[in-house]
Coordinates of N, CA, C and O in Angstrom, one line a residue:
M702 N 102.0 -107.2 -11.0 CA 101.3 -106.7 -12.2 C 99.9 -106.5 -11.9 O 99.0 -107.4 -12.1
D703 N 99.5 -105.3 -11.5 CA 98.1 -105.0 -11.2 C 97.4 -104.3 -12.3 O 96.2 -104.1 -12.3
R704 N 98.1 -104.0 -13.4 CA 97.4 -103.2 -14.5 C 97.3 -104.2 -15.7 O 98.3 -104.8 -16.1
I705 N 96.1 -104.3 -16.1 CA 95.9 -105.2 -17.3 C 96.3 -104.3 -18.5 O 95.8 -103.2 -18.7
R706 N 97.1 -104.9 -19.3 CA 97.7 -104.2 -20.5 C 96.7 -104.2 -21.6 O 96.0 -105.2 -21.9
P707 N 96.6 -103.1 -22.4 CA 95.7 -103.0 -23.5 C 96.0 -104.1 -24.5 O 95.0 -104.6 -25.1
G708 N 97.2 -104.5 -24.7 CA 97.5 -105.6 -25.7 C 96.9 -106.9 -25.3 O 96.4 -107.7 -26.2
H709 N 96.8 -107.2 -24.0 CA 96.2 -108.5 -23.6 C 94.7 -108.4 -23.9 O 94.1 -109.4 -24.3
I710 N 94.1 -107.3 -23.6 CA 92.6 -107.1 -23.8 C 92.3 -107.2 -25.3 O 91.4 -107.9 -25.8
L711 N 93.2 -106.6 -26.1 CA 93.0 -106.6 -27.6 C 93.2 -108.0 -28.1 O 92.5 -108.4 -29.0
T712 N 94.1 -108.8 -27.6 CA 94.3 -110.2 -28.0 C 93.0 -111.0 -27.7 O 92.6 -111.8 -28.5
A713 N 92.4 -110.8 -26.5 CA 91.2 -111.5 -26.2 C 90.1 -111.1 -27.2 O 89.3 -111.9 -27.6
A714 N 90.0 -109.8 -27.5 CA 89.0 -109.3 -28.5 C 89.2 -110.0 -29.8 O 88.2 -110.4 -30.4
V715 N 90.4 -110.0 -30.3 CA 90.6 -110.6 -31.7 C 90.3 -112.1 -31.6 O 89.7 -112.6 -32.6
T716 N 90.7 -112.7 -30.6 CA 90.5 -114.2 -30.4 C 89.0 -114.4 -30.5 O 88.5 -115.3 -31.2
L717 N 88.2 -113.7 -29.7 CA 86.7 -113.9 -29.7 C 86.1 -113.6 -31.1 O 85.2 -114.3 -31.5
G718 N 86.6 -112.5 -31.7 CA 86.1 -112.2 -33.1 C 86.4 -113.3 -34.1 O 85.5 -113.7 -34.9
V719 N 87.6 -113.9 -34.0 CA 88.0 -115.0 -34.9 C 87.1 -116.2 -34.6 O 86.6 -116.9 -35.6
I720 N 86.9 -116.5 -33.3 CA 86.1 -117.7 -33.0 C 84.6 -117.4 -33.5 O 84.0 -118.3 -34.0
G721 N 84.1 -116.2 -33.3 CA 82.8 -115.9 -33.8 C 82.6 -116.0 -35.3 O 81.6 -116.5 -35.8
Y722 N 83.7 -115.7 -36.0 CA 83.7 -115.8 -37.4 C 83.8 -117.3 -37.9 O 83.1 -117.7 -38.8
A723 N 84.6 -118.0 -37.2 CA 84.9 -119.4 -37.6 C 83.8 -120.4 -37.2 O 83.6 -121.4 -37.9
L724 N 83.2 -120.2 -36.1 CA 82.2 -121.2 -35.6 C 81.1 -121.6 -36.6 O 80.9 -122.8 -36.8
P725 N 80.5 -120.6 -37.3 CA 79.5 -121.1 -38.3 C 80.0 -121.9 -39.4 O 79.3 -122.7 -40.0
Y726 N 81.3 -121.7 -39.8 CA 81.9 -122.5 -40.8 C 82.4 -123.9 -40.3 O 82.3 -124.8 -41.1
L727 N 82.8 -123.9 -39.1 CA 83.2 -125.2 -38.5 C 82.1 -126.1 -38.2 O 82.1 -127.3 -38.3
F728 N 81.0 -125.5 -37.6 CA 79.8 -126.2 -37.2 C 78.6 -125.6 -37.8 O 77.8 -125.0 -37.0
P729 N 78.3 -125.7 -39.1 CA 77.2 -125.0 -39.7 C 75.8 -125.3 -39.2 O 75.0 -124.5 -39.2
D730 N 75.6 -126.6 -38.8 CA 74.3 -127.0 -38.4 C 74.1 -126.9 -36.8 O 73.0 -127.1 -36.4
R731 N 75.2 -126.7 -36.1 CA 75.1 -126.8 -34.6 C 75.2 -125.5 -33.9 O 74.7 -125.4 -32.8
I732 N 75.8 -124.5 -34.5 CA 76.0 -123.2 -33.8 C 75.0 -122.2 -34.4 O 75.1 -121.9 -35.6
P733 N 74.1 -121.7 -33.6 CA 73.2 -120.7 -34.1 C 73.9 -119.3 -34.3 O 75.0 -119.1 -33.7
G734 N 73.4 -118.5 -35.2 CA 73.9 -117.2 -35.5 C 74.1 -116.3 -34.3 O 74.9 -115.5 -34.3
A735 N 73.2 -116.5 -33.3 CA 73.2 -115.6 -32.1 C 74.5 -115.8 -31.4 O 75.0 -114.8 -30.8
V736 N 75.1 -116.9 -31.4 CA 76.4 -117.2 -30.7 C 77.5 -116.3 -31.4 O 78.3 -115.6 -30.7
S737 N 77.5 -116.2 -32.7 CA 78.5 -115.4 -33.4 C 78.3 -113.9 -33.1 O 79.2 -113.2 -32.9
V738 N 77.0 -113.5 -33.0 CA 76.7 -112.1 -32.7 C 77.1 -111.8 -31.3 O 77.7 -110.7 -31.1
I739 N 76.9 -112.7 -30.4 CA 77.4 -112.5 -29.0 C 78.9 -112.3 -28.9 O 79.4 -111.5 -28.3
L740 N 79.6 -113.2 -29.7 CA 81.0 -113.2 -29.7 C 81.5 -111.9 -30.3 O 82.5 -111.3 -29.9
Y741 N 80.9 -111.5 -31.4 CA 81.3 -110.2 -32.1 C 81.1 -109.0 -31.1 O 81.9 -108.1 -31.0
G742 N 79.9 -109.0 -30.5 CA 79.6 -107.9 -29.5 C 80.6 -107.9 -28.4 O 81.1 -106.8 -28.0
T743 N 81.0 -109.0 -27.9 CA 81.9 -109.1 -26.8 C 83.3 -108.7 -27.3 O 84.0 -107.9 -26.6
A744 N 83.7 -109.1 -28.5 CA 85.0 -108.7 -29.1 C 85.0 -107.2 -29.2 O 86.0 -106.6 -28.9
L745 N 83.9 -106.6 -29.7 CA 83.9 -105.1 -29.9 C 84.1 -104.4 -28.6 O 84.8 -103.4 -28.4
M746 N 83.4 -104.9 -27.6 CA 83.5 -104.3 -26.2 C 84.8 -104.4 -25.6 O 85.4 -103.5 -25.0
L747 N 85.5 -105.6 -25.8 CA 86.8 -105.7 -25.4 C 87.8 -104.8 -26.1 O 88.7 -104.3 -25.5
A748 N 87.6 -104.7 -27.4 CA 88.5 -103.8 -28.2 C 88.3 -102.3 -27.7 O 89.3 -101.6 -27.5
F749 N 87.1 -102.0 -27.3 CA 86.8 -100.6 -26.8 C 87.5 -100.5 -25.4 O 88.1 -99.5 -25.1
A750 N 87.4 -101.6 -24.6 CA 88.1 -101.6 -23.3 C 89.6 -101.4 -23.4 O 90.2 -100.7 -22.6
A751 N 90.2 -102.1 -24.4 CA 91.6 -101.9 -24.7 C 91.9 -100.5 -25.0 O 92.9 -99.9 -24.6
L752 N 91.1 -99.9 -25.8 CA 91.3 -98.5 -26.2 C 91.2 -97.6 -25.0 O 92.1 -96.7 -24.7
L753 N 90.2 -97.8 -24.1 CA 90.1 -97.0 -22.9 C 91.3 -97.2 -22.0 O 91.8 -96.3 -21.4
R754 N 91.7 -98.5 -21.8 CA 92.8 -98.8 -20.9 C 94.1 -98.1 -21.4 O 94.9 -97.6 -20.6
G755 N 94.2 -98.0 -22.7 CA 95.4 -97.3 -23.2 C 95.3 -95.8 -23.1 O 96.3 -95.1 -23.0
R756 N 94.1 -95.2 -23.1 CA 93.9 -93.8 -23.1 C 93.8 -93.2 -21.7 O 94.1 -92.1 -21.5
L757 N 93.3 -94.0 -20.7 CA 93.2 -93.5 -19.4 C 94.5 -93.5 -18.7 O 95.2 -94.4 -18.6
P758 N 94.8 -92.3 -18.1 CA 96.1 -92.3 -17.3 C 95.9 -93.1 -16.0 O 94.8 -93.3 -15.5
D759 N 97.1 -93.5 -15.5 CA 97.0 -94.2 -14.2 C 96.4 -93.4 -13.1 O 95.8 -94.0 -12.2
S760 N 96.4 -92.1 -13.2 CA 95.9 -91.3 -12.1 C 94.4 -91.3 -12.1 O 93.8 -90.7 -11.2
C761 N 93.7 -91.9 -13.1 CA 92.2 -91.9 -13.1 C 91.7 -92.9 -12.1 O 90.5 -92.8 -11.8
D762 N 92.5 -93.7 -11.6 CA 92.0 -94.7 -10.7 C 93.0 -94.8 -9.5 O 94.1 -95.2 -9.6
V763 N 92.6 -94.2 -8.4 CA 93.5 -94.1 -7.2 C 93.3 -95.3 -6.3 O 93.8 -95.2 -5.1
A764 N 92.6 -96.3 -6.7 CA 92.4 -97.5 -5.8 C 93.7 -98.1 -5.5 O 94.7 -98.1 -6.4
S765 N 93.8 -98.8 -4.4 CA 95.0 -99.5 -4.0 C 95.2 -100.7 -5.0 O 94.3 -101.2 -5.5
P766 N 96.5 -101.1 -5.1 CA 96.7 -102.3 -6.0 C 96.0 -103.5 -5.5 O 95.5 -104.3 -6.3
A767 N 95.9 -103.7 -4.2 CA 95.1 -104.9 -3.7 C 93.6 -104.8 -4.1 O 93.1 -105.8 -4.5
L768 N 93.1 -103.6 -4.0 CA 91.7 -103.5 -4.4 C 91.5 -103.7 -5.9 O 90.5 -104.4 -6.3
R769 N 92.4 -103.2 -6.7 CA 92.3 -103.4 -8.2 C 92.4 -104.9 -8.5 O 91.8 -105.4 -9.4
R770 N 93.4 -105.6 -7.8 CA 93.5 -107.0 -8.0 C 92.3 -107.8 -7.7 O 91.8 -108.6 -8.4
R771 N 91.7 -107.5 -6.5 CA 90.4 -108.1 -6.1 C 89.3 -107.9 -7.1 O 88.6 -108.8 -7.6
Y772 N 89.2 -106.6 -7.6 CA 88.2 -106.3 -8.5 C 88.4 -107.0 -9.8 O 87.5 -107.6 -10.4
T773 N 89.6 -107.0 -10.3 CA 89.9 -107.7 -11.6 C 89.6 -109.2 -11.5 O 89.0 -109.8 -12.4
R774 N 90.1 -109.8 -10.4 CA 89.8 -111.2 -10.2 C 88.3 -111.5 -10.2 O 87.9 -112.4 -10.9
E775 N 87.6 -110.8 -9.4 CA 86.1 -111.0 -9.3 C 85.4 -110.8 -10.6 O 84.5 -111.6 -11.0
L776 N 85.8 -109.7 -11.3 CA 85.1 -109.4 -12.5 C 85.4 -110.4 -13.6 O 84.5 -110.9 -14.3
M777 N 86.7 -110.8 -13.7 CA 87.1 -111.8 -14.8 C 86.5 -113.1 -14.5 O 86.0 -113.8 -15.5
L778 N 86.4 -113.6 -13.3 CA 85.8 -114.8 -13.0 C 84.3 -114.8 -13.3 O 83.7 -115.7 -13.9
A779 N 83.6 -113.7 -12.9 CA 82.2 -113.6 -13.2 C 81.9 -113.5 -14.7 O 81.0 -114.2 -15.2
M780 N 82.8 -112.8 -15.5 CA 82.6 -112.7 -16.9 C 82.9 -114.0 -17.6 O 82.3 -114.4 -18.6
G781 N 83.9 -114.7 -17.1 CA 84.3 -116.0 -17.7 C 83.1 -117.0 -17.5 O 82.7 -117.7 -18.4
A782 N 82.5 -117.0 -16.3 CA 81.4 -117.8 -16.0 C 80.2 -117.4 -16.9 O 79.5 -118.3 -17.4
Y783 N 80.0 -116.1 -17.1 CA 78.9 -115.7 -18.0 C 79.1 -116.2 -19.4 O 78.1 -116.7 -19.9
V784 N 80.2 -116.2 -19.9 CA 80.5 -116.7 -21.3 C 80.1 -118.2 -21.4 O 79.4 -118.6 -22.3
L785 N 80.6 -118.9 -20.4 CA 80.4 -120.4 -20.4 C 78.9 -120.7 -20.2 O 78.3 -121.5 -20.9
V786 N 78.3 -120.0 -19.3 CA 76.8 -120.3 -19.0 C 76.0 -119.8 -20.2 O 75.0 -120.4 -20.5
L787 N 76.4 -118.7 -20.8 CA 75.7 -118.2 -22.0 C 75.7 -119.3 -23.1 O 74.7 -119.6 -23.7
F788 N 76.9 -119.9 -23.4 CA 76.9 -120.9 -24.4 C 76.1 -122.1 -24.0 O 75.4 -122.7 -24.9
A789 N 76.2 -122.5 -22.8 CA 75.3 -123.6 -22.3 C 73.8 -123.3 -22.5 O 73.1 -124.2 -22.9
S790 N 73.5 -122.1 -22.1 CA 72.1 -121.7 -22.2 C 71.6 -121.7 -23.7 O 70.5 -122.2 -24.0
V791 N 72.4 -121.2 -24.6 CA 72.0 -121.1 -26.0 C 71.9 -122.6 -26.5 O 70.9 -122.9 -27.2
W792 N 72.8 -123.4 -26.1 CA 72.7 -124.8 -26.6 C 71.5 -125.6 -26.0 O 70.8 -126.3 -26.7
L793 N 71.2 -125.3 -24.7 CA 70.1 -126.0 -24.0 C 68.8 -125.5 -24.5 O 67.8 -126.3 -24.5
L794 N 68.7 -124.2 -24.9 CA 67.4 -123.7 -25.4 C 67.0 -124.5 -26.7 O 65.8 -124.6 -27.0
K795 N 67.9 -125.0 -27.4 CA 67.6 -125.8 -28.6 C 67.1 -127.2 -28.2 O 66.4 -127.8 -29.0
Q796 N 67.4 -127.6 -27.0 CA 67.0 -129.0 -26.6 C 65.7 -129.1 -25.8 O 65.1 -130.1 -25.7
V797 N 65.3 -128.0 -25.2 CA 64.2 -127.9 -24.2 C 63.0 -127.4 -24.9 O 63.0 -126.3 -25.6
E798 N 61.8 -128.0 -24.6 CA 60.5 -127.5 -25.2 C 59.6 -127.0 -24.1 O 58.8 -126.1 -24.4
E799 N 59.7 -127.5 -22.9 CA 58.8 -127.1 -21.8 C 59.0 -125.6 -21.5 O 60.1 -125.1 -21.2
P800 N 57.9 -124.7 -21.6 CA 58.0 -123.3 -21.4 C 58.7 -122.9 -20.1 O 59.5 -122.0 -20.0
A801 N 58.3 -123.5 -19.0 CA 58.9 -123.1 -17.7 C 60.4 -123.4 -17.6 O 61.2 -122.7 -17.1
L802 N 60.7 -124.6 -18.2 CA 62.1 -125.0 -18.2 C 62.9 -124.1 -19.2 O 64.1 -123.7 -18.9
R803 N 62.3 -123.7 -20.3 CA 62.9 -122.7 -21.2 C 63.2 -121.4 -20.6 O 64.3 -120.8 -20.8
A804 N 62.2 -120.9 -19.8 CA 62.4 -119.7 -19.0 C 63.6 -119.8 -18.1 O 64.4 -118.9 -18.0
L805 N 63.7 -120.9 -17.4 CA 64.8 -121.1 -16.4 C 66.1 -121.1 -17.2 O 67.1 -120.5 -16.7
V806 N 66.2 -121.9 -18.3 CA 67.4 -122.0 -19.0 C 67.8 -120.6 -19.6 O 69.0 -120.2 -19.6
A807 N 66.8 -119.8 -20.1 CA 67.1 -118.5 -20.7 C 67.7 -117.6 -19.6 O 68.5 -116.7 -20.0
L808 N 67.3 -117.7 -18.4 CA 67.8 -116.8 -17.3 C 69.1 -117.3 -16.6 O 69.6 -116.6 -15.8
L809 N 69.6 -118.4 -17.1 CA 70.9 -119.0 -16.5 C 72.0 -118.0 -16.5 O 72.8 -117.9 -15.6
P810 N 72.2 -117.1 -17.6 CA 73.3 -116.2 -17.6 C 73.2 -115.0 -16.6 O 74.1 -114.3 -16.3
L811 N 72.0 -114.9 -16.0 CA 71.9 -113.7 -15.0 C 72.7 -113.8 -13.8 O 73.3 -112.8 -13.3
P812 N 72.8 -115.0 -13.1 CA 73.7 -115.0 -11.9 C 75.1 -114.6 -12.1 O 75.6 -113.8 -11.3
P813 N 75.8 -115.0 -13.2 CA 77.2 -114.5 -13.4 C 77.2 -112.9 -13.6 O 78.1 -112.3 -13.1
I814 N 76.2 -112.4 -14.3 CA 76.1 -110.9 -14.5 C 75.9 -110.3 -13.1 O 76.5 -109.2 -12.8
A815 N 75.1 -110.9 -12.3 CA 74.9 -110.3 -10.9 C 76.2 -110.3 -10.1 O 76.5 -109.4 -9.4
L816 N 77.0 -111.4 -10.3 CA 78.3 -111.4 -9.6 C 79.2 -110.3 -10.2 O 80.0 -109.7 -9.4
A817 N 79.2 -110.1 -11.5 CA 80.0 -109.0 -12.0 C 79.5 -107.6 -11.5 O 80.4 -106.8 -11.1
L818 N 78.2 -107.4 -11.4 CA 77.7 -106.2 -10.8 C 78.1 -106.0 -9.4 O 78.4 -104.9 -8.9
R819 N 78.1 -107.1 -8.6 CA 78.6 -107.1 -7.2 C 80.0 -106.7 -7.1 O 80.4 -105.9 -6.3
A820 N 80.8 -107.2 -8.0 CA 82.3 -106.8 -8.0 C 82.4 -105.3 -8.3 O 83.2 -104.7 -7.6
I821 N 81.6 -104.8 -9.2 CA 81.7 -103.4 -9.5 C 81.3 -102.5 -8.3 O 81.9 -101.6 -8.0
V822 N 80.2 -102.9 -7.7 CA 79.7 -102.2 -6.6 C 80.7 -102.2 -5.4 O 80.9 -101.2 -4.8
R823 N 81.2 -103.4 -5.2 CA 82.2 -103.5 -4.1 C 83.4 -102.7 -4.4 O 84.0 -102.0 -3.5
Y824 N 83.9 -102.6 -5.6 CA 85.0 -101.8 -6.0 C 84.7 -100.3 -5.7 O 85.5 -99.6 -5.1
I825 N 83.6 -99.9 -6.2 CA 83.2 -98.5 -6.0 C 83.1 -98.1 -4.5 O 83.5 -97.1 -4.1
R826 N 82.4 -99.0 -3.8 CA 82.2 -98.8 -2.4 C 83.6 -98.7 -1.6 O 83.7 -97.9 -0.7
D827 N 84.6 -99.4 -2.0 CA 85.8 -99.5 -1.3 C 86.9 -98.5 -1.8 O 88.0 -98.4 -1.2
T828 N 86.6 -97.6 -2.8 CA 87.5 -96.6 -3.2 C 87.3 -95.4 -2.4 O 86.4 -95.3 -1.6
D829 N 88.2 -94.4 -2.5 CA 88.1 -93.1 -1.8 C 87.0 -92.3 -2.3 O 86.4 -92.6 -3.4
E830 N 86.7 -91.2 -1.6 CA 85.5 -90.4 -2.0 C 85.6 -89.7 -3.4 O 84.7 -89.6 -4.1
M831 N 86.8 -89.3 -3.7 CA 87.0 -88.7 -5.1 C 86.7 -89.7 -6.2 O 86.0 -89.4 -7.1
Q832 N 87.3 -90.9 -6.0 CA 87.0 -91.9 -7.0 C 85.6 -92.3 -7.1 O 85.0 -92.5 -8.1
Q833 N 84.9 -92.4 -5.9 CA 83.5 -92.7 -5.9 C 82.7 -91.6 -6.6 O 81.8 -91.9 -7.4
R834 N 83.1 -90.4 -6.5 CA 82.4 -89.3 -7.2 C 82.6 -89.4 -8.7 O 81.6 -89.2 -9.4
I835 N 83.8 -89.7 -9.1 CA 84.0 -89.9 -10.6 C 83.2 -91.1 -11.1 O 82.5 -90.9 -12.1
E836 N 83.2 -92.2 -10.4 CA 82.4 -93.4 -10.8 C 80.9 -93.0 -10.8 O 80.2 -93.4 -11.8
L837 N 80.4 -92.4 -9.8 CA 79.0 -92.1 -9.7 C 78.6 -91.2 -10.8 O 77.5 -91.4 -11.5
E838 N 79.3 -90.1 -11.1 CA 79.0 -89.2 -12.2 C 79.0 -90.0 -13.5 O 78.1 -89.7 -14.4
A839 N 80.0 -90.8 -13.7 CA 80.1 -91.5 -15.0 C 78.9 -92.5 -15.2 O 78.3 -92.6 -16.3
V840 N 78.5 -93.2 -14.1 CA 77.4 -94.1 -14.2 C 76.1 -93.3 -14.4 O 75.3 -93.7 -15.2
C841 N 75.9 -92.2 -13.8 CA 74.7 -91.4 -14.0 C 74.6 -90.9 -15.4 O 73.6 -90.9 -16.0
I842 N 75.7 -90.4 -16.0 CA 75.7 -89.9 -17.4 C 75.4 -91.1 -18.3 O 74.6 -90.9 -19.2
A843 N 76.0 -92.2 -18.1 CA 75.8 -93.4 -19.0 C 74.4 -93.8 -18.9 O 73.7 -94.1 -19.9
T844 N 73.8 -93.9 -17.7 CA 72.5 -94.4 -17.5 C 71.5 -93.4 -18.2 O 70.5 -93.8 -18.9
A845 N 71.7 -92.1 -18.0 CA 70.8 -91.1 -18.6 C 70.9 -91.2 -20.1 O 69.9 -91.1 -20.8
F846 N 72.1 -91.3 -20.6 CA 72.3 -91.4 -22.1 C 71.6 -92.6 -22.7 O 70.8 -92.5 -23.7
V847 N 71.8 -93.7 -22.1 CA 71.2 -95.0 -22.6 C 69.6 -94.9 -22.5 O 68.9 -95.3 -23.3
S848 N 69.2 -94.4 -21.4 CA 67.7 -94.2 -21.2 C 67.1 -93.3 -22.2 O 66.0 -93.6 -22.8
L849 N 67.8 -92.2 -22.5 CA 67.3 -91.3 -23.6 C 67.3 -92.0 -24.9 O 66.3 -91.9 -25.7
L850 N 68.4 -92.8 -25.2 CA 68.4 -93.5 -26.5 C 67.3 -94.5 -26.6 O 66.6 -94.7 -27.6
Y851 N 67.1 -95.3 -25.5 CA 66.1 -96.3 -25.5 C 64.7 -95.7 -25.7 O 63.9 -96.3 -26.4
M852 N 64.5 -94.6 -25.0 CA 63.2 -93.9 -25.1 C 63.0 -93.4 -26.5 O 61.9 -93.5 -27.1
A853 N 64.0 -92.8 -27.1 CA 63.9 -92.3 -28.5 C 63.6 -93.5 -29.4 O 62.7 -93.4 -30.3
G854 N 64.2 -94.6 -29.2 CA 63.9 -95.8 -30.0 C 62.5 -96.3 -29.8 O 61.8 -96.7 -30.8
G855 N 62.0 -96.2 -28.6 CA 60.6 -96.6 -28.3 C 59.6 -95.6 -29.1 O 58.6 -96.1 -29.6
F856 N 59.9 -94.3 -29.0 CA 59.0 -93.4 -29.8 C 59.1 -93.7 -31.3 O 58.0 -93.6 -31.9
L857 N 60.3 -93.9 -31.8 CA 60.4 -94.2 -33.2 C 59.7 -95.5 -33.6 O 59.1 -95.6 -34.7
Q858 N 59.8 -96.5 -32.7 CA 59.1 -97.8 -32.9 C 57.6 -97.6 -32.9 O 56.9 -98.1 -33.7
A859 N 57.1 -96.8 -31.9 CA 55.7 -96.6 -31.8 C 55.1 -95.8 -33.1 O 54.0 -96.0 -33.5
A860 N 56.0 -94.9 -33.6 CA 55.6 -94.2 -34.8 C 55.8 -95.0 -36.1 O 55.6 -94.5 -37.2
K861 N 56.2 -96.2 -35.9 CA 56.5 -97.2 -37.1 C 57.5 -96.6 -38.0 O 57.5 -96.9 -39.2
V862 N 58.5 -95.9 -37.5 CA 59.6 -95.4 -38.3 C 60.7 -96.5 -38.4 O 61.4 -96.6 -39.4
I863 N 60.9 -97.2 -37.3 CA 61.9 -98.3 -37.2 C 61.2 -99.5 -36.7 O 60.1 -99.4 -36.1
D864 N 61.8 -100.7 -36.9 CA 61.2 -101.9 -36.4 C 62.4 -102.8 -35.9 O 63.0 -103.5 -36.6
V865 N 62.6 -102.6 -34.6 CA 63.7 -103.3 -33.9 C 63.1 -104.4 -33.1 O 62.2 -104.2 -32.2
P866 N 63.5 -105.7 -33.2 CA 63.0 -106.8 -32.4 C 63.2 -106.5 -30.9 O 64.3 -106.0 -30.6
A867 N 62.3 -106.7 -30.1 CA 62.4 -106.4 -28.7 C 63.5 -107.1 -28.0 O 64.3 -106.5 -27.2
A868 N 63.7 -108.4 -28.4 CA 64.8 -109.2 -27.8 C 66.2 -108.5 -28.0 O 67.0 -108.4 -27.2
S869 N 66.4 -108.1 -29.3 CA 67.6 -107.4 -29.6 C 67.8 -106.2 -28.8 O 68.9 -105.9 -28.3
A870 N 66.8 -105.4 -28.8 CA 66.9 -104.1 -28.0 C 67.2 -104.3 -26.5 O 68.0 -103.7 -25.9
M871 N 66.5 -105.3 -25.9 CA 66.7 -105.5 -24.5 C 68.0 -106.1 -24.2 O 68.6 -105.7 -23.2
I872 N 68.5 -107.0 -25.0 CA 69.8 -107.6 -24.7 C 71.0 -106.6 -24.7 O 71.9 -106.8 -24.0
W873 N 70.9 -105.6 -25.6 CA 72.0 -104.7 -25.7 C 72.0 -103.5 -24.8 O 72.9 -102.7 -24.9
V874 N 71.0 -103.4 -24.0 CA 70.9 -102.2 -23.0 C 72.1 -102.2 -22.1 O 72.8 -101.2 -21.9
F875 N 72.3 -103.3 -21.4 CA 73.4 -103.4 -20.4 C 74.8 -103.2 -21.1 O 75.6 -102.4 -20.6
P876 N 75.1 -103.9 -22.2 CA 76.4 -103.6 -22.8 C 76.5 -102.1 -23.2 O 77.6 -101.5 -23.1
L877 N 75.4 -101.5 -23.7 CA 75.5 -100.1 -24.1 C 75.7 -99.2 -22.9 O 76.5 -98.2 -23.0
V878 N 75.1 -99.6 -21.7 CA 75.4 -98.8 -20.5 C 76.9 -98.9 -20.1 O 77.5 -97.9 -19.8
C879 N 77.5 -100.1 -20.2 CA 78.9 -100.3 -19.9 C 79.8 -99.5 -20.9 O 80.7 -98.8 -20.5
F880 N 79.4 -99.5 -22.2 CA 80.2 -98.8 -23.2 C 80.1 -97.3 -22.9 O 81.1 -96.6 -22.9
S881 N 78.9 -96.8 -22.6 CA 78.7 -95.4 -22.3 C 79.4 -94.9 -21.1 O 79.9 -93.8 -21.0
Y882 N 79.4 -95.8 -20.1 CA 80.1 -95.6 -18.8 C 81.6 -95.3 -19.1 O 82.2 -94.4 -18.5
G883 N 82.2 -96.2 -19.9 CA 83.6 -96.0 -20.2 C 83.9 -94.6 -20.8 O 84.9 -94.0 -20.5
L884 N 83.1 -94.2 -21.8 CA 83.2 -92.9 -22.4 C 83.0 -91.8 -21.4 O 83.8 -90.8 -21.3
A885 N 82.0 -91.9 -20.6 CA 81.6 -90.9 -19.6 C 82.7 -90.8 -18.5 O 83.0 -89.7 -18.1
K886 N 83.3 -91.9 -18.2 CA 84.4 -91.8 -17.2 C 85.6 -91.0 -17.7 O 86.2 -90.2 -16.9
I887 N 85.9 -91.1 -19.0 CA 87.0 -90.3 -19.5 C 86.7 -88.8 -19.4 O 87.5 -88.0 -19.0
V888 N 85.4 -88.5 -19.8 CA 85.0 -87.1 -19.7 C 85.0 -86.5 -18.3 O 85.6 -85.5 -18.0
V889 N 84.4 -87.3 -17.4 CA 84.3 -86.9 -16.0 C 85.7 -86.8 -15.4 O 86.0 -85.8 -14.7
M890 N 86.6 -87.7 -15.6 CA 87.9 -87.8 -15.1 C 88.7 -86.5 -15.5 O 89.5 -86.0 -14.7
R891 N 88.5 -86.1 -16.7 CA 89.3 -84.9 -17.2 C 88.9 -83.7 -16.4 O 89.8 -82.8 -16.2
R892 N 87.7 -83.6 -15.9 CA 87.3 -82.4 -15.1 C 88.0 -82.4 -13.7 O 88.1 -81.3 -13.1
Y893 N 88.4 -83.6 -13.2 CA 89.0 -83.6 -11.9 C 90.5 -83.7 -11.9 O 91.1 -83.8 -10.8
R894 N 91.1 -83.6 -13.1 CA 92.6 -83.6 -13.1 C 93.1 -82.3 -12.7 O 92.7 -81.2 -12.9

């Protein structure tokens, strides 16, 4: 079984959404609202991934089953570690006062994300030339789109039309790139069918 089924992804999305909803009620004084927001965001992205997985034909990915298994294993381990480290980081930030230590604790989730990015790069590097071209075009489109959105937001912020906290804007750039990449891959893939 080298194909992750949309139902499994959707089950994970619903589970995370329910946990995000229940945590503030179960632990009202211990769980910050940011944890629920992170869980909701992750649930939405997983739901989107399930939609993509169901809509993309098998022919959109010509990688060998062994390569897909390696990629899935590496990515899921990295993202699982990310979720655990993120919860630990959010909890530790409430306990630590020293600025240097707070900075270190705040950056704890970065190594698992770096491992996820490594898995993605290894996957793209090890696919054939056509798949590499599809992936490259999709990444380019997604990056250009998110950069344009971020710049537009910056201009609107400078003109005092909107007021978005910088932390919120910065944290959601990478997930937005991933989301846009999924959409761009569908568009690019259709051109090569």
